[in-house]
Amino acid sequence: MTPREAAEGERDSGPWRPVWAPGRTRPGLPPLTVVHDRGDDYAFMAAALAAHAPAHGRITVHPTPVAGAPASLAHDLLRSVGKHLPVDGSPEAVGWAAQAEIAWRTVAAWISTLRIGHVVVTRAHRISPRHFESLLALRELTGMCLTLLCHGPVPAALAAALQALAHEQVHTLAAARRVLAVAGPYDPYAAGHFAWWQATAQFLPHPGEPCFLLPLRRKTSRADIEAASKRLDRTVLLLPAPGRFTPEPDEHTLLLAHRLHARIAHPVHAAALALHVLTGRPQTQLPGPTAPPSNSRTPSGRTAQIPAWAAGLLETARCFGNLDRIRSEGPLRLSSWDQQAVSEAARACALHEMEAPGPRRGGARTRPGNTRKSRSTPTTH
C-alpha cells in the first residue's frame, strides 16, 4: 500500500500523522531488522554507508548528531533522497524546523514516489523515542524495509517496540552485509523517470551560477534575455516557451529540473514552480497536480504537455495532498504562506521575474487611478 492509497483510507480521520501504536501494526510488513555493533566497529558503518543506492530503492540515513528536535530526523531522510531544505537563517528554514508533521508527510510522499523500499538508519542507539515512533509510523504507511544499526546498547524505546513487532537481530558483520545488500521493492522504470538522480551537485546555490527567467504571457525575445543578463549581471539561459517543453529536456531545461528536484523539499512548492514554468500561469491560476495535460493550458490556450521531470514532482504533490488531506482535484490552491515559499524557492533555483518594460516616450498615457497590481509572482531577484 502506497502513502497515497493509505491516505485515501484515512480521509475521514484527518491527515496522516507520524504516530505509531504497538497494537495497530499492519500485517504483511517485512520484519524490522536490528544490526548490533556493540564494539562500534567502523566496518559496520562502512557497510551501511556503502549500501546507499537510491537508484535501486535503498537509502542510508546518517542522523545529525545531537539533533533531538521532532523534525530533525525527517530532515536527514529528506537529504538522503536528494532533497535539500532552505538555507539556515531564512524564514523558510525556521518554518521547516517548527513543522515536524509536515516534514514527516513530505518524507512519506518522496519515499513513495521515488520508490524507496529499504531505509537503513545508522547510529540508531542515539535516536530519541519520538523519532523511533515516527520511523515506525513511516514504515507502517509505506511498507518499506527498515534496518536499524545500533553501535551500542539497544535503547529502551526500541526494546519495548521490538516486543510488539516481527523483527530479526543481526550480530555479525557478514550477516549485516547480507542484510544491507538486500534492496526493497521498487520499479526501476518509474524511478528512472525522475531527474533527481544527478541533482545533488546543484546544491548549494552559488552566487554566479546561470539563471533563468520565469515565463511571461508574451514570447521572450533575445533583447529580453540580454537586458535581464545585464540587470542581473549573470548569464541568463533560455527555456522553451510555455506549452513547448519536449518530453526529453534540452540542456537548459535539464539544469533547471535538477535544481527543482534538489533545492525544493516541499512537494507542493516544487510542483507549483514546475507548473508555473510549464504553463506560464501565475501562482493564482495554476492547474492542480491531478489535472491531466489536456487541462494544463498556457495563457494562449496551447496544451502544456507534462514532461517526465515535472511528472515526478506533480505525483509527489498529489501524494502529499492525500496525506495532508488536501483535496487536489481542482486548481492548485496556495495559501499566502505557500505563495511566499514558492517565491523563495524560485530565488533558490535562480528563477527571476522579467523586469516590466518602462513607459515608452510618446506612447499612450496610463488612465488616472489605474493602480491595480499585477497578479504575477513577486520579483525574485
mmCIF file of C-alpha atoms in Angstrom, residues 46-377:
data_model
loop_
_atom_site.group_PDB
_atom_site.id
_atom_site.type_symbol
_atom_site.label_atom_id
_atom_site.label_comp_id
_atom_site.label_asym_id
_atom_site.label_seq_id
_atom_site.Cartn_x
_atom_site.Cartn_y
_atom_site.Cartn_z
ATOM 1 C CA ALA A 46 31.199 1.460 6.232
ATOM 2 C CA ALA A 47 28.912 -1.357 5.077
ATOM 3 C CA ALA A 48 25.830 0.721 5.883
ATOM 4 C CA LEU A 49 27.115 3.798 4.062
ATOM 5 C CA ALA A 50 28.107 1.684 1.050
ATOM 6 C CA ALA A 51 24.552 0.331 0.897
ATOM 7 C CA HIS A 52 23.211 3.774 -0.054
ATOM 8 C CA ALA A 53 21.863 3.230 -3.581
ATOM 9 C CA PRO A 54 18.772 5.388 -4.246
ATOM 10 C CA ALA A 55 18.570 4.257 -7.860
ATOM 11 C CA HIS A 56 17.997 0.738 -6.535
ATOM 12 C CA GLY A 57 15.396 1.748 -3.961
ATOM 13 C CA ARG A 58 17.684 1.829 -0.919
ATOM 14 C CA ILE A 59 18.951 4.778 1.139
ATOM 15 C CA THR A 60 21.196 5.091 4.170
ATOM 16 C CA VAL A 61 20.426 7.830 6.679
ATOM 17 C CA HIS A 62 23.168 9.092 8.995
ATOM 18 C CA PRO A 63 21.287 11.113 11.656
ATOM 19 C CA THR A 64 22.602 14.527 12.549
ATOM 20 C CA PRO A 65 24.453 14.204 15.871
ATOM 21 C CA VAL A 66 22.772 15.668 18.954
ATOM 22 C CA ALA A 67 19.672 16.684 16.996
ATOM 23 C CA GLY A 68 16.643 15.830 19.077
ATOM 24 C CA ALA A 69 14.109 18.211 17.529
ATOM 25 C CA PRO A 70 10.989 16.346 16.302
ATOM 26 C CA ALA A 71 11.667 17.293 12.671
ATOM 27 C CA SER A 72 15.438 16.688 12.604
ATOM 28 C CA LEU A 73 15.376 13.011 11.564
ATOM 29 C CA ALA A 74 12.796 13.817 8.865
ATOM 30 C CA HIS A 75 15.208 16.435 7.544
ATOM 31 C CA ASP A 76 18.004 13.843 7.480
ATOM 32 C CA LEU A 77 15.757 11.497 5.495
ATOM 33 C CA LEU A 78 14.978 14.252 3.000
ATOM 34 C CA ARG A 79 18.676 14.899 2.435
ATOM 35 C CA SER A 80 19.219 11.179 1.907
ATOM 36 C CA VAL A 81 16.769 11.210 -1.012
ATOM 37 C CA GLY A 82 18.498 14.229 -2.538
ATOM 38 C CA LYS A 83 16.159 16.935 -1.255
ATOM 39 C CA HIS A 84 17.540 19.987 0.490
ATOM 40 C CA LEU A 85 15.911 22.423 2.864
ATOM 41 C CA PRO A 86 16.176 26.213 2.647
ATOM 42 C CA VAL A 87 19.493 27.645 3.764
ATOM 43 C CA ASP A 88 19.767 28.147 7.532
ATOM 44 C CA GLY A 89 18.686 31.579 8.665
ATOM 45 C CA SER A 90 15.994 32.106 6.038
ATOM 46 C CA PRO A 91 12.334 32.394 7.109
ATOM 47 C CA GLU A 92 11.588 29.148 5.294
ATOM 48 C CA ALA A 93 14.261 27.279 7.269
ATOM 49 C CA VAL A 94 12.698 28.456 10.524
ATOM 50 C CA GLY A 95 9.297 27.239 9.358
ATOM 51 C CA TRP A 96 10.647 23.794 8.454
ATOM 52 C CA ALA A 97 12.212 23.387 11.896
ATOM 53 C CA ALA A 98 8.876 24.078 13.582
ATOM 54 C CA GLN A 99 6.652 21.860 11.400
ATOM 55 C CA ALA A 100 7.513 18.265 12.312
ATOM 56 C CA GLU A 101 4.320 16.670 10.964
ATOM 57 C CA ILE A 102 4.630 18.457 7.613
ATOM 58 C CA ALA A 103 8.256 17.324 7.410
ATOM 59 C CA TRP A 104 7.294 13.681 8.001
ATOM 60 C CA ARG A 105 4.454 13.848 5.462
ATOM 61 C CA THR A 106 6.950 15.263 2.990
ATOM 62 C CA VAL A 107 9.281 12.333 3.681
ATOM 63 C CA ALA A 108 6.440 9.850 3.214
ATOM 64 C CA ALA A 109 5.474 11.392 -0.126
ATOM 65 C CA TRP A 110 9.037 11.306 -1.507
ATOM 66 C CA ILE A 111 9.695 7.781 -0.187
ATOM 67 C CA SER A 112 6.616 6.629 -2.088
ATOM 68 C CA THR A 113 7.110 8.369 -5.422
ATOM 69 C CA LEU A 114 10.869 7.772 -5.552
ATOM 70 C CA ARG A 115 10.202 4.053 -4.971
ATOM 71 C CA ILE A 116 12.419 3.765 -1.900
ATOM 72 C CA GLY A 117 11.798 0.301 -0.471
ATOM 73 C CA HIS A 118 14.647 -0.074 2.066
ATOM 74 C CA VAL A 119 15.756 2.538 4.617
ATOM 75 C CA VAL A 120 18.920 1.981 6.675
ATOM 76 C CA VAL A 121 19.462 4.192 9.735
ATOM 77 C CA THR A 122 22.879 4.357 11.393
ATOM 78 C CA ARG A 123 23.555 5.445 14.991
ATOM 79 C CA ALA A 124 20.093 4.186 15.889
ATOM 80 C CA HIS A 125 21.116 3.706 19.528
ATOM 81 C CA ARG A 126 21.043 7.510 19.850
ATOM 82 C CA ILE A 127 17.637 8.080 18.281
ATOM 83 C CA SER A 128 15.050 9.657 20.569
ATOM 84 C CA PRO A 129 11.833 7.789 21.485
ATOM 85 C CA ARG A 130 9.807 10.242 19.388
ATOM 86 C CA HIS A 131 11.997 9.597 16.347
ATOM 87 C CA PHE A 132 11.536 5.844 16.772
ATOM 88 C CA GLU A 133 7.792 6.414 16.840
ATOM 89 C CA SER A 134 7.903 8.471 13.641
ATOM 90 C CA LEU A 135 10.137 5.932 11.861
ATOM 91 C CA LEU A 136 7.838 3.054 12.748
ATOM 92 C CA ALA A 137 4.811 5.069 11.620
ATOM 93 C CA LEU A 138 6.571 5.735 8.296
ATOM 94 C CA ARG A 139 7.275 2.013 7.966
ATOM 95 C CA GLU A 140 3.614 1.218 8.614
ATOM 96 C CA LEU A 141 2.478 3.697 5.986
ATOM 97 C CA THR A 142 4.916 2.887 3.187
ATOM 98 C CA GLY A 143 5.608 -0.817 3.788
ATOM 99 C CA MET A 144 9.351 -0.171 3.486
ATOM 100 C CA CYS A 145 12.073 -2.422 4.879
ATOM 101 C CA LEU A 146 13.671 -0.754 7.898
ATOM 102 C CA THR A 147 17.163 -1.630 9.142
ATOM 103 C CA LEU A 148 18.475 -0.020 12.336
ATOM 104 C CA LEU A 149 22.200 -0.087 13.059
ATOM 105 C CA CYS A 150 22.907 0.162 16.815
ATOM 106 C CA HIS A 151 26.511 0.849 17.788
ATOM 107 C CA GLY A 152 25.740 0.422 21.461
ATOM 108 C CA PRO A 153 23.076 -0.994 23.781
ATOM 109 C CA VAL A 154 19.572 -1.052 22.325
ATOM 110 C CA PRO A 155 17.677 1.924 23.765
ATOM 111 C CA ALA A 156 14.653 1.280 25.946
ATOM 112 C CA ALA A 157 12.201 2.744 23.428
ATOM 113 C CA LEU A 158 13.372 0.368 20.699
ATOM 114 C CA ALA A 159 13.488 -2.628 23.062
ATOM 115 C CA ALA A 160 9.868 -2.000 24.015
ATOM 116 C CA ALA A 161 8.809 -1.678 20.367
ATOM 117 C CA LEU A 162 10.531 -4.944 19.415
ATOM 118 C CA GLN A 163 8.242 -6.831 21.775
ATOM 119 C CA ALA A 164 5.299 -5.914 19.549
ATOM 120 C CA LEU A 165 6.976 -6.216 16.133
ATOM 121 C CA ALA A 166 8.141 -9.022 13.906
ATOM 122 C CA HIS A 167 11.878 -8.486 13.768
ATOM 123 C CA GLU A 168 15.248 -10.090 13.262
ATOM 124 C CA GLN A 169 18.507 -9.335 15.052
ATOM 125 C CA VAL A 170 21.917 -9.483 13.405
ATOM 126 C CA HIS A 171 25.170 -9.714 15.389
ATOM 127 C CA THR A 172 27.940 -10.412 12.850
ATOM 128 C CA LEU A 173 29.482 -8.291 10.122
ATOM 129 C CA ALA A 174 28.939 -10.972 7.476
ATOM 130 C CA ALA A 175 25.236 -11.197 8.296
ATOM 131 C CA ALA A 176 24.965 -7.403 8.372
ATOM 132 C CA ARG A 177 26.424 -7.162 4.877
ATOM 133 C CA ARG A 178 23.879 -9.679 3.591
ATOM 134 C CA VAL A 179 21.023 -7.688 5.100
ATOM 135 C CA LEU A 180 22.328 -4.375 3.779
ATOM 136 C CA ALA A 181 22.710 -5.778 0.268
ATOM 137 C CA VAL A 182 19.002 -6.595 0.000
ATOM 138 C CA ALA A 183 17.075 -3.939 -1.888
ATOM 139 C CA GLY A 184 13.446 -3.258 -1.185
ATOM 140 C CA PRO A 185 10.710 -3.409 -3.822
ATOM 141 C CA TYR A 186 10.974 -0.672 -6.432
ATOM 142 C CA ASP A 187 10.124 -0.005 -10.044
ATOM 143 C CA PRO A 188 13.333 0.863 -11.939
ATOM 144 C CA TYR A 189 11.407 2.122 -14.962
ATOM 145 C CA ALA A 190 9.330 4.537 -12.898
ATOM 146 C CA ALA A 191 12.280 5.573 -10.749
ATOM 147 C CA GLY A 192 14.321 6.370 -13.829
ATOM 148 C CA HIS A 193 11.730 8.941 -14.867
ATOM 149 C CA PHE A 194 12.833 11.384 -12.205
ATOM 150 C CA ALA A 195 15.554 13.941 -12.860
ATOM 151 C CA TRP A 196 16.763 13.837 -9.269
ATOM 152 C CA TRP A 197 19.478 11.173 -9.530
ATOM 153 C CA GLN A 198 22.216 13.619 -10.513
ATOM 154 C CA ALA A 199 20.659 16.638 -8.819
ATOM 155 C CA THR A 200 22.765 16.791 -5.653
ATOM 156 C CA ALA A 201 25.522 18.646 -7.499
ATOM 157 C CA GLN A 202 23.060 21.540 -7.875
ATOM 158 C CA PHE A 203 23.181 22.339 -4.149
ATOM 159 C CA LEU A 204 24.242 24.655 -2.570
ATOM 160 C CA PRO A 205 23.427 27.534 -4.938
ATOM 161 C CA HIS A 206 26.388 29.751 -5.766
ATOM 162 C CA PRO A 207 26.140 33.491 -6.478
ATOM 163 C CA GLY A 208 27.465 33.473 -10.034
ATOM 164 C CA GLU A 209 25.569 30.496 -11.423
ATOM 165 C CA PRO A 210 23.482 30.891 -14.605
ATOM 166 C CA CYS A 211 19.873 31.867 -14.044
ATOM 167 C CA PHE A 212 16.526 31.640 -15.832
ATOM 168 C CA LEU A 213 13.559 33.915 -16.455
ATOM 169 C CA LEU A 214 10.098 32.940 -15.339
ATOM 170 C CA PRO A 215 7.739 32.775 -18.330
ATOM 171 C CA LEU A 216 5.540 35.664 -19.348
ATOM 172 C CA ARG A 217 2.317 35.827 -21.305
ATOM 173 C CA ARG A 218 4.299 37.109 -24.257
ATOM 174 C CA LYS A 219 7.218 35.434 -26.000
ATOM 175 C CA THR A 220 10.634 36.086 -24.504
ATOM 176 C CA SER A 221 12.872 37.788 -27.055
ATOM 177 C CA ARG A 222 16.633 37.855 -27.371
ATOM 178 C CA ALA A 223 16.514 41.501 -26.274
ATOM 179 C CA ASP A 224 14.683 40.449 -23.098
ATOM 180 C CA ILE A 225 17.435 37.941 -22.344
ATOM 181 C CA GLU A 226 20.212 40.454 -22.945
ATOM 182 C CA ALA A 227 18.521 43.096 -20.797
ATOM 183 C CA ALA A 228 17.959 40.633 -17.959
ATOM 184 C CA SER A 229 21.546 39.414 -18.156
ATOM 185 C CA LYS A 230 22.815 42.969 -17.866
ATOM 186 C CA ARG A 231 20.455 43.795 -14.997
ATOM 187 C CA LEU A 232 21.263 40.631 -13.019
ATOM 188 C CA ASP A 233 24.951 40.612 -14.005
ATOM 189 C CA ARG A 234 24.674 36.892 -14.693
ATOM 190 C CA THR A 235 24.294 34.575 -17.635
ATOM 191 C CA VAL A 236 20.596 34.058 -18.417
ATOM 192 C CA LEU A 237 19.712 30.748 -20.036
ATOM 193 C CA LEU A 238 16.779 30.471 -22.412
ATOM 194 C CA LEU A 239 13.977 27.999 -21.676
ATOM 195 C CA PRO A 240 11.301 26.749 -24.073
ATOM 196 C CA ALA A 241 8.154 28.851 -24.243
ATOM 197 C CA PRO A 242 5.178 27.717 -22.113
ATOM 198 C CA GLY A 243 3.492 24.771 -23.796
ATOM 199 C CA ARG A 244 6.569 23.924 -25.878
ATOM 200 C CA PHE A 245 8.544 21.741 -23.479
ATOM 201 C CA THR A 246 9.527 18.464 -25.109
ATOM 202 C CA PRO A 247 9.323 15.056 -23.359
ATOM 203 C CA GLU A 248 13.130 14.844 -23.321
ATOM 204 C CA PRO A 249 14.592 18.013 -21.801
ATOM 205 C CA ASP A 250 17.261 20.066 -23.546
ATOM 206 C CA GLU A 251 20.437 21.049 -21.694
ATOM 207 C CA HIS A 252 18.997 24.197 -20.107
ATOM 208 C CA THR A 253 15.749 22.532 -19.045
ATOM 209 C CA LEU A 254 17.632 19.618 -17.510
ATOM 210 C CA LEU A 255 19.716 22.020 -15.446
ATOM 211 C CA LEU A 256 16.565 23.695 -14.172
ATOM 212 C CA ALA A 257 14.937 20.321 -13.492
ATOM 213 C CA HIS A 258 17.906 19.293 -11.356
ATOM 214 C CA ARG A 259 17.555 22.468 -9.324
ATOM 215 C CA LEU A 260 13.826 21.973 -8.817
ATOM 216 C CA HIS A 261 14.410 18.427 -7.607
ATOM 217 C CA ALA A 262 17.375 19.198 -5.351
ATOM 218 C CA ARG A 263 16.550 22.590 -3.865
ATOM 219 C CA ILE A 264 12.845 22.341 -3.046
ATOM 220 C CA ALA A 265 11.947 19.797 -0.375
ATOM 221 C CA HIS A 266 8.233 20.635 -0.154
ATOM 222 C CA PRO A 267 6.424 18.687 -2.921
ATOM 223 C CA VAL A 268 3.618 21.203 -3.421
ATOM 224 C CA HIS A 269 6.024 24.122 -3.734
ATOM 225 C CA ALA A 270 8.172 22.215 -6.242
ATOM 226 C CA ALA A 271 5.082 21.258 -8.250
ATOM 227 C CA ALA A 272 3.769 24.827 -8.219
ATOM 228 C CA LEU A 273 7.022 26.193 -9.584
ATOM 229 C CA ALA A 274 7.180 23.463 -12.240
ATOM 230 C CA LEU A 275 3.614 24.233 -13.339
ATOM 231 C CA HIS A 276 4.392 27.951 -13.454
ATOM 232 C CA VAL A 277 7.343 27.277 -15.753
ATOM 233 C CA LEU A 278 5.406 24.839 -17.946
ATOM 234 C CA THR A 279 2.205 26.840 -18.348
ATOM 235 C CA GLY A 280 3.282 30.451 -17.869
ATOM 236 C CA ARG A 281 0.390 30.967 -15.480
ATOM 237 C CA PRO A 282 0.824 32.949 -12.251
ATOM 238 C CA GLN A 283 0.514 31.195 -8.908
ATOM 239 C CA THR A 284 -3.131 32.176 -8.507
ATOM 240 C CA GLN A 285 -4.139 30.394 -11.747
ATOM 241 C CA LEU A 286 -2.199 27.134 -11.645
ATOM 242 C CA PRO A 287 -3.937 23.847 -12.506
ATOM 243 C CA GLY A 288 -3.955 21.217 -9.774
ATOM 244 C CA PRO A 289 -1.425 18.357 -9.660
ATOM 245 C CA THR A 290 -4.186 15.919 -10.621
ATOM 246 C CA ALA A 291 -5.081 17.826 -13.777
ATOM 247 C CA PRO A 292 -4.237 15.837 -16.931
ATOM 248 C CA PRO A 293 -2.034 17.511 -19.541
ATOM 249 C CA SER A 294 -5.091 18.402 -21.611
ATOM 250 C CA ASN A 295 -6.324 20.611 -18.766
ATOM 251 C CA SER A 296 -2.950 22.299 -18.226
ATOM 252 C CA ARG A 297 -3.007 25.034 -20.829
ATOM 253 C CA THR A 298 -0.805 28.032 -21.397
ATOM 254 C CA PRO A 299 -2.273 31.565 -21.332
ATOM 255 C CA SER A 300 -2.593 31.364 -25.124
ATOM 256 C CA GLY A 301 -4.656 28.178 -24.826
ATOM 257 C CA ARG A 302 -1.967 25.772 -26.046
ATOM 258 C CA THR A 303 -1.927 22.374 -24.357
ATOM 259 C CA ALA A 304 1.055 22.104 -21.989
ATOM 260 C CA GLN A 305 2.437 18.581 -22.134
ATOM 261 C CA ILE A 306 3.842 17.369 -18.816
ATOM 262 C CA PRO A 307 7.430 16.108 -19.307
ATOM 263 C CA ALA A 308 8.817 13.315 -17.155
ATOM 264 C CA TRP A 309 10.943 15.565 -14.938
ATOM 265 C CA ALA A 310 7.834 17.508 -13.913
ATOM 266 C CA ALA A 311 5.531 14.498 -13.708
ATOM 267 C CA GLY A 312 7.514 13.190 -10.736
ATOM 268 C CA LEU A 313 7.055 16.476 -8.899
ATOM 269 C CA LEU A 314 3.319 16.516 -9.613
ATOM 270 C CA GLU A 315 2.929 12.908 -8.460
ATOM 271 C CA THR A 316 4.646 13.703 -5.171
ATOM 272 C CA ALA A 317 2.464 16.781 -4.687
ATOM 273 C CA ARG A 318 -0.639 14.617 -5.160
ATOM 274 C CA CYS A 319 0.674 12.113 -2.631
ATOM 275 C CA PHE A 320 1.446 14.864 -0.131
ATOM 276 C CA GLY A 321 -2.016 16.334 -0.637
ATOM 277 C CA ASN A 322 -3.611 12.988 0.203
ATOM 278 C CA LEU A 323 -1.509 12.646 3.335
ATOM 279 C CA ASP A 324 -2.289 16.217 4.341
ATOM 280 C CA ARG A 325 -5.955 15.747 3.444
ATOM 281 C CA ILE A 326 -5.801 18.483 0.843
ATOM 282 C CA ARG A 327 -8.304 17.954 -1.966
ATOM 283 C CA SER A 328 -6.190 18.366 -5.083
ATOM 284 C CA GLU A 329 -8.715 17.568 -7.820
ATOM 285 C CA GLY A 330 -9.244 21.249 -8.658
ATOM 286 C CA PRO A 331 -6.826 24.142 -9.211
ATOM 287 C CA LEU A 332 -3.706 24.237 -7.082
ATOM 288 C CA ARG A 333 -4.656 26.474 -4.183
ATOM 289 C CA LEU A 334 -1.745 28.079 -2.392
ATOM 290 C CA SER A 335 -2.063 29.917 0.890
ATOM 291 C CA SER A 336 -0.255 33.214 1.338
ATOM 292 C CA TRP A 337 2.478 31.284 3.191
ATOM 293 C CA ASP A 338 2.762 28.804 0.311
ATOM 294 C CA GLN A 339 2.975 31.584 -2.252
ATOM 295 C CA GLN A 340 5.762 33.234 -0.284
ATOM 296 C CA ALA A 341 7.546 29.878 -0.029
ATOM 297 C CA VAL A 342 7.261 29.322 -3.791
ATOM 298 C CA SER A 343 8.795 32.754 -4.386
ATOM 299 C CA GLU A 344 11.639 31.805 -2.019
ATOM 300 C CA ALA A 345 12.052 28.519 -3.907
ATOM 301 C CA ALA A 346 12.244 30.422 -7.196
ATOM 302 C CA ARG A 347 15.085 32.503 -5.795
ATOM 303 C CA ALA A 348 16.865 29.346 -4.616
ATOM 304 C CA CYS A 349 16.627 27.941 -8.159
ATOM 305 C CA ALA A 350 17.797 31.244 -9.703
ATOM 306 C CA LEU A 351 14.459 31.809 -11.424
ATOM 307 C CA HIS A 352 13.798 35.533 -11.845
ATOM 308 C CA GLU A 353 10.855 37.605 -12.980
ATOM 309 C CA MET A 354 11.440 39.594 -16.125
ATOM 310 C CA GLU A 355 11.532 43.308 -15.416
ATOM 311 C CA ALA A 356 8.434 45.080 -16.650
ATOM 312 C CA PRO A 357 9.151 47.432 -19.556
ATOM 313 C CA GLY A 358 9.059 51.121 -18.683
ATOM 314 C CA PRO A 359 6.678 53.585 -20.347
ATOM 315 C CA ARG A 360 7.680 54.498 -23.880
ATOM 316 C CA ARG A 361 8.241 58.137 -24.645
ATOM 317 C CA GLY A 362 5.330 59.498 -26.592
ATOM 318 C CA GLY A 363 3.287 56.360 -26.023
ATOM 319 C CA ALA A 364 -0.257 56.062 -24.777
ATOM 320 C CA ARG A 365 -0.831 57.548 -21.318
ATOM 321 C CA THR A 366 -1.978 55.386 -18.431
ATOM 322 C CA ARG A 367 -5.506 56.066 -17.265
ATOM 323 C CA PRO A 368 -5.616 58.017 -13.978
ATOM 324 C CA GLY A 369 -6.448 55.920 -10.943
ATOM 325 C CA ASN A 370 -5.322 52.661 -12.524
ATOM 326 C CA THR A 371 -3.348 51.249 -9.576
ATOM 327 C CA ARG A 372 -4.253 47.607 -9.873
ATOM 328 C CA LYS A 373 -1.207 45.472 -9.120
ATOM 329 C CA SER A 374 -0.034 42.569 -11.229
ATOM 330 C CA ARG A 375 -1.177 39.142 -10.030
ATOM 331 C CA SER A 376 2.089 37.533 -11.088
ATOM 332 C CA THR A 377 4.665 36.152 -8.694
#
